[in-house]
Amino acid sequence: MEIYIINGLVLGSIYALIALGINLIWSITDIPDFSQGGIYVISAYVVYFSITTLNLPWYIAIVAAALAGAVMAFCFEKFLYRRWRGRTDHIQLLCAIALFFLLANLAIYLWTAKSLNLEHYIMGKAEIFGVGVSYQRLMIIVVVIVLFILINLFLMKTKTGKAIRAATQDIEVAPWMGIDINKVFSIIFAMGGALSGIAAALVAPVFAVYPMMGELPLLKALVVVILGGKGSLVGTLIAGMGLGILESLGAGYISASYQHGYAFIILLIVLVFKPQGLFGSRKE
Amino acid sequence: MLEIKNLNVGYKGVQVIWDVSFEVKEGEIVAFVGANGAGKSTILKTISGALEPMSGDIIFGGESLIGTPAHKVVSKGMAYIPEGRRVFPYMSVRDNLDLGAFIINKKEDVSKSLERVFELFPRLKERQNQMAGTFSGGEQQMLVIGRALMSAPKFLMIDEPSLGLQPTIVDLVYEALEILHKQGITILLVEQNVQKSLEVSQRGYVLENGRISMEGMSKDLLNNEDIKSVYFGIS
Ligand SMILES: Nc1ncnc2c1ncn2[C@@H]1O[C@H](COP(=O)(O)OP(=O)(O)O)[C@@H](O)[C@H]1O
Ligand SMILES: [Mg+2]
């Protein structure tokens, strides 16, 4: 039982981290940014080559992945999505989906479909409730929780964070305060990309690095955003962790063959009974 | 202070403002009145930089604002309060006010503005930590006026401040505008409430279907037979 819960927390942390960036972006742009799934894949390769080819220490590799993710998302917004801002025909969503597949295919083109493995950044195990848990997995949970706290502090306490929340709550009025919406979008996308990059860097040694690695985490993260409620950081964290644990328990006690179905069953149930998500639609 | 020259504005090619010219001199309160849909809000939105005019010029403090994006207009000394009491609903009153001072970098200047706002609306001080979305309509109107004052503007544009408010609150809002005027702020006021806005202003313009149909001293407009019959239903 405990082992499933801990594995679920690891999985859930990753869903939550990708979902956090997607949620921030979705709240202000109304785009579920599928390209984050592709950014996640490319960032995982950035980590892999930073460590294996460039011999960089793992913490520098994580920073490199965050930067790569931030730059990709920043550019996608600045040079692509921005052109179609305000259009209601879902062209931005189509562009995001296209980018997701393009990036995954770029990975196949550049590095083949073969799956690559990295050593754990930190070796060893801790004993928790009588279960041995690798430091690598513990690190994932801790880093994700710390990132949630930091981003929450940034949004609640800093001037830039408040400007981002203001723009999210009323994008038409924010400019009259002197807030540059283009800058807000750039910051939010860069943040989202960095979070996807960090998520990829954290899982690279636990799961393998391969071109299709982004699909499931992306879909689960989208489910987590909807379950947690758009605009809710706490909701995203709880929904992410909750989904991870449910999947892990379901795989352990019911059947592993349906592991990836649980998320969507829960999604449908929640959407039918509480369409605004479990944690309402409060924008934080 | 503000000079509008031959302004034409439209939405996606559908023109709604036709060849509008007017001016607001320093120290004045000028009122724009007209029926719903006449184009009053469109004019203010255009001046604020949120809408690009099809043609014409907007000169503020001697320089043209054409091409200036909305987020750069406030640092020129102009604050705009759109209609509908658009507070940031999921943020505290204090955060809303701080956002009004977004362009102000000096902490002392922010606290000075804050004091001035709290003096004008003591209620905002009492409720600093309350979520703005839970405020009543009147309180939200005070908050958006307070928020606009936080940038220490010399020119204030306000759209329909009395719409949907109880008469006592309307009086309170108008008293506040008069106080601000006495403190030296020039005001451009847009209203369907013809009586109130012509009482408080020195000069007025009547807008009909996107065109200025009448202009003059507010007290003359108040006594004008056409205005009486159209807007007060007296013939
Ligand atoms: N966003 C918009 N898109 C298209 N037409 C608009 C928009 N906003 C206002 N209009 C039209 O422009 C005209 C003027 O509207 P508005 O400026 O809001 O008038 P007022 O403030 O005097 O009530 C109306 O015919 C209205 O339907
Ligand atoms: Mg209007």
PDB file of C-alpha atoms in Angstrom, chain A residues 155-156 159-167 169-182 281-284, chain B residues 45 48-50 70-72 74 80 82 86-92 95-96 98-105 131 147:
ATOM      1  CA  LEU A 155       2.218  35.498  -7.712  1.00  0.00           C
ATOM      2  CA  MET A 156       0.906  36.674  -4.341  1.00  0.00           C
ATOM      3  CA  LYS A 159       4.649  43.405  -8.047  1.00  0.00           C
ATOM      4  CA  THR A 160       5.105  41.406 -11.238  1.00  0.00           C
ATOM      5  CA  GLY A 161       3.148  38.493  -9.773  1.00  0.00           C
ATOM      6  CA  LYS A 162       0.273  40.785  -8.879  1.00  0.00           C
ATOM      7  CA  ALA A 163       0.317  42.268 -12.366  1.00  0.00           C
ATOM      8  CA  ILE A 164       0.066  38.743 -13.791  1.00  0.00           C
ATOM      9  CA  ARG A 165      -2.912  37.961 -11.566  1.00  0.00           C
ATOM     10  CA  ALA A 166      -4.558  41.260 -12.451  1.00  0.00           C
ATOM     11  CA  ALA A 167      -4.151  40.555 -16.157  1.00  0.00           C
ATOM     12  CA  GLN A 169      -8.619  38.463 -13.886  1.00  0.00           C
ATOM     13  CA  ASP A 170      -9.318  41.279 -16.325  1.00  0.00           C
ATOM     14  CA  ILE A 171      -7.119  41.421 -19.373  1.00  0.00           C
ATOM     15  CA  GLU A 172      -8.878  44.479 -20.763  1.00  0.00           C
ATOM     16  CA  VAL A 173      -8.461  46.615 -17.649  1.00  0.00           C
ATOM     17  CA  ALA A 174      -4.888  45.640 -16.740  1.00  0.00           C
ATOM     18  CA  PRO A 175      -3.252  47.785 -19.467  1.00  0.00           C
ATOM     19  CA  TRP A 176      -4.887  50.893 -18.039  1.00  0.00           C
ATOM     20  CA  MET A 177      -2.851  50.291 -14.877  1.00  0.00           C
ATOM     21  CA  GLY A 178       0.249  50.514 -17.056  1.00  0.00           C
ATOM     22  CA  ILE A 179       0.670  46.747 -17.304  1.00  0.00           C
ATOM     23  CA  ASP A 180       2.140  45.598 -20.618  1.00  0.00           C
ATOM     24  CA  ILE A 181       0.111  42.530 -21.587  1.00  0.00           C
ATOM     25  CA  ASN A 182       2.738  41.330 -24.050  1.00  0.00           C
ATOM     26  CA  SER A 281     -13.000  28.474 -10.730  1.00  0.00           C
ATOM     27  CA  ARG A 282     -11.395  30.852  -8.308  1.00  0.00           C
ATOM     28  CA  LYS A 283      -8.518  32.646  -9.866  1.00  0.00           C
ATOM     29  CA  GLU A 284      -5.680  32.949  -7.428  1.00  0.00           C
TER      30      GLU A 284
ATOM     31  CA  LYS B  45     -11.747  53.807 -24.998  1.00  0.00           C
ATOM     32  CA  SER B  48      -7.254  55.529 -23.506  1.00  0.00           C
ATOM     33  CA  GLY B  49      -5.357  53.765 -26.265  1.00  0.00           C
ATOM     34  CA  ALA B  50      -7.419  50.579 -26.233  1.00  0.00           C
ATOM     35  CA  ALA B  70      -2.932  51.642 -23.610  1.00  0.00           C
ATOM     36  CA  HIS B  71      -0.283  50.656 -21.074  1.00  0.00           C
ATOM     37  CA  LYS B  72       1.827  53.702 -21.910  1.00  0.00           C
ATOM     38  CA  VAL B  74      -1.218  56.171 -17.832  1.00  0.00           C
ATOM     39  CA  TYR B  80      -9.283  55.952 -17.200  1.00  0.00           C
ATOM     40  CA  PRO B  82     -14.137  52.209 -17.627  1.00  0.00           C
ATOM     41  CA  ARG B  86     -14.098  46.670 -13.259  1.00  0.00           C
ATOM     42  CA  VAL B  87     -12.279  45.780 -10.051  1.00  0.00           C
ATOM     43  CA  PHE B  88      -9.855  42.847  -9.980  1.00  0.00           C
ATOM     44  CA  PRO B  89     -12.379  40.631  -8.198  1.00  0.00           C
ATOM     45  CA  TYR B  90     -10.119  37.971  -6.691  1.00  0.00           C
ATOM     46  CA  MET B  91      -7.655  40.423  -5.216  1.00  0.00           C
ATOM     47  CA  SER B  92      -7.810  42.420  -2.016  1.00  0.00           C
ATOM     48  CA  ASP B  95      -3.818  44.918  -4.014  1.00  0.00           C
ATOM     49  CA  ASN B  96      -6.274  46.622  -6.350  1.00  0.00           C
ATOM     50  CA  ASP B  98      -1.408  48.980  -5.421  1.00  0.00           C
ATOM     51  CA  LEU B  99      -2.038  47.956  -9.017  1.00  0.00           C
ATOM     52  CA  GLY B 100      -3.351  51.442  -9.681  1.00  0.00           C
ATOM     53  CA  ALA B 101       0.140  52.610  -8.711  1.00  0.00           C
ATOM     54  CA  PHE B 102       1.846  50.046 -10.943  1.00  0.00           C
ATOM     55  CA  ILE B 103       3.823  52.703 -12.819  1.00  0.00           C
ATOM     56  CA  ILE B 104       4.946  54.465  -9.624  1.00  0.00           C
ATOM     57  CA  ASN B 105       8.300  53.218  -8.438  1.00  0.00           C
ATOM     58  CA  MET B 131     -11.642  40.621  -1.604  1.00  0.00           C
ATOM     59  CA  ARG B 147      -7.400  52.796  -7.998  1.00  0.00           C
TER      60      ARG B 147
END
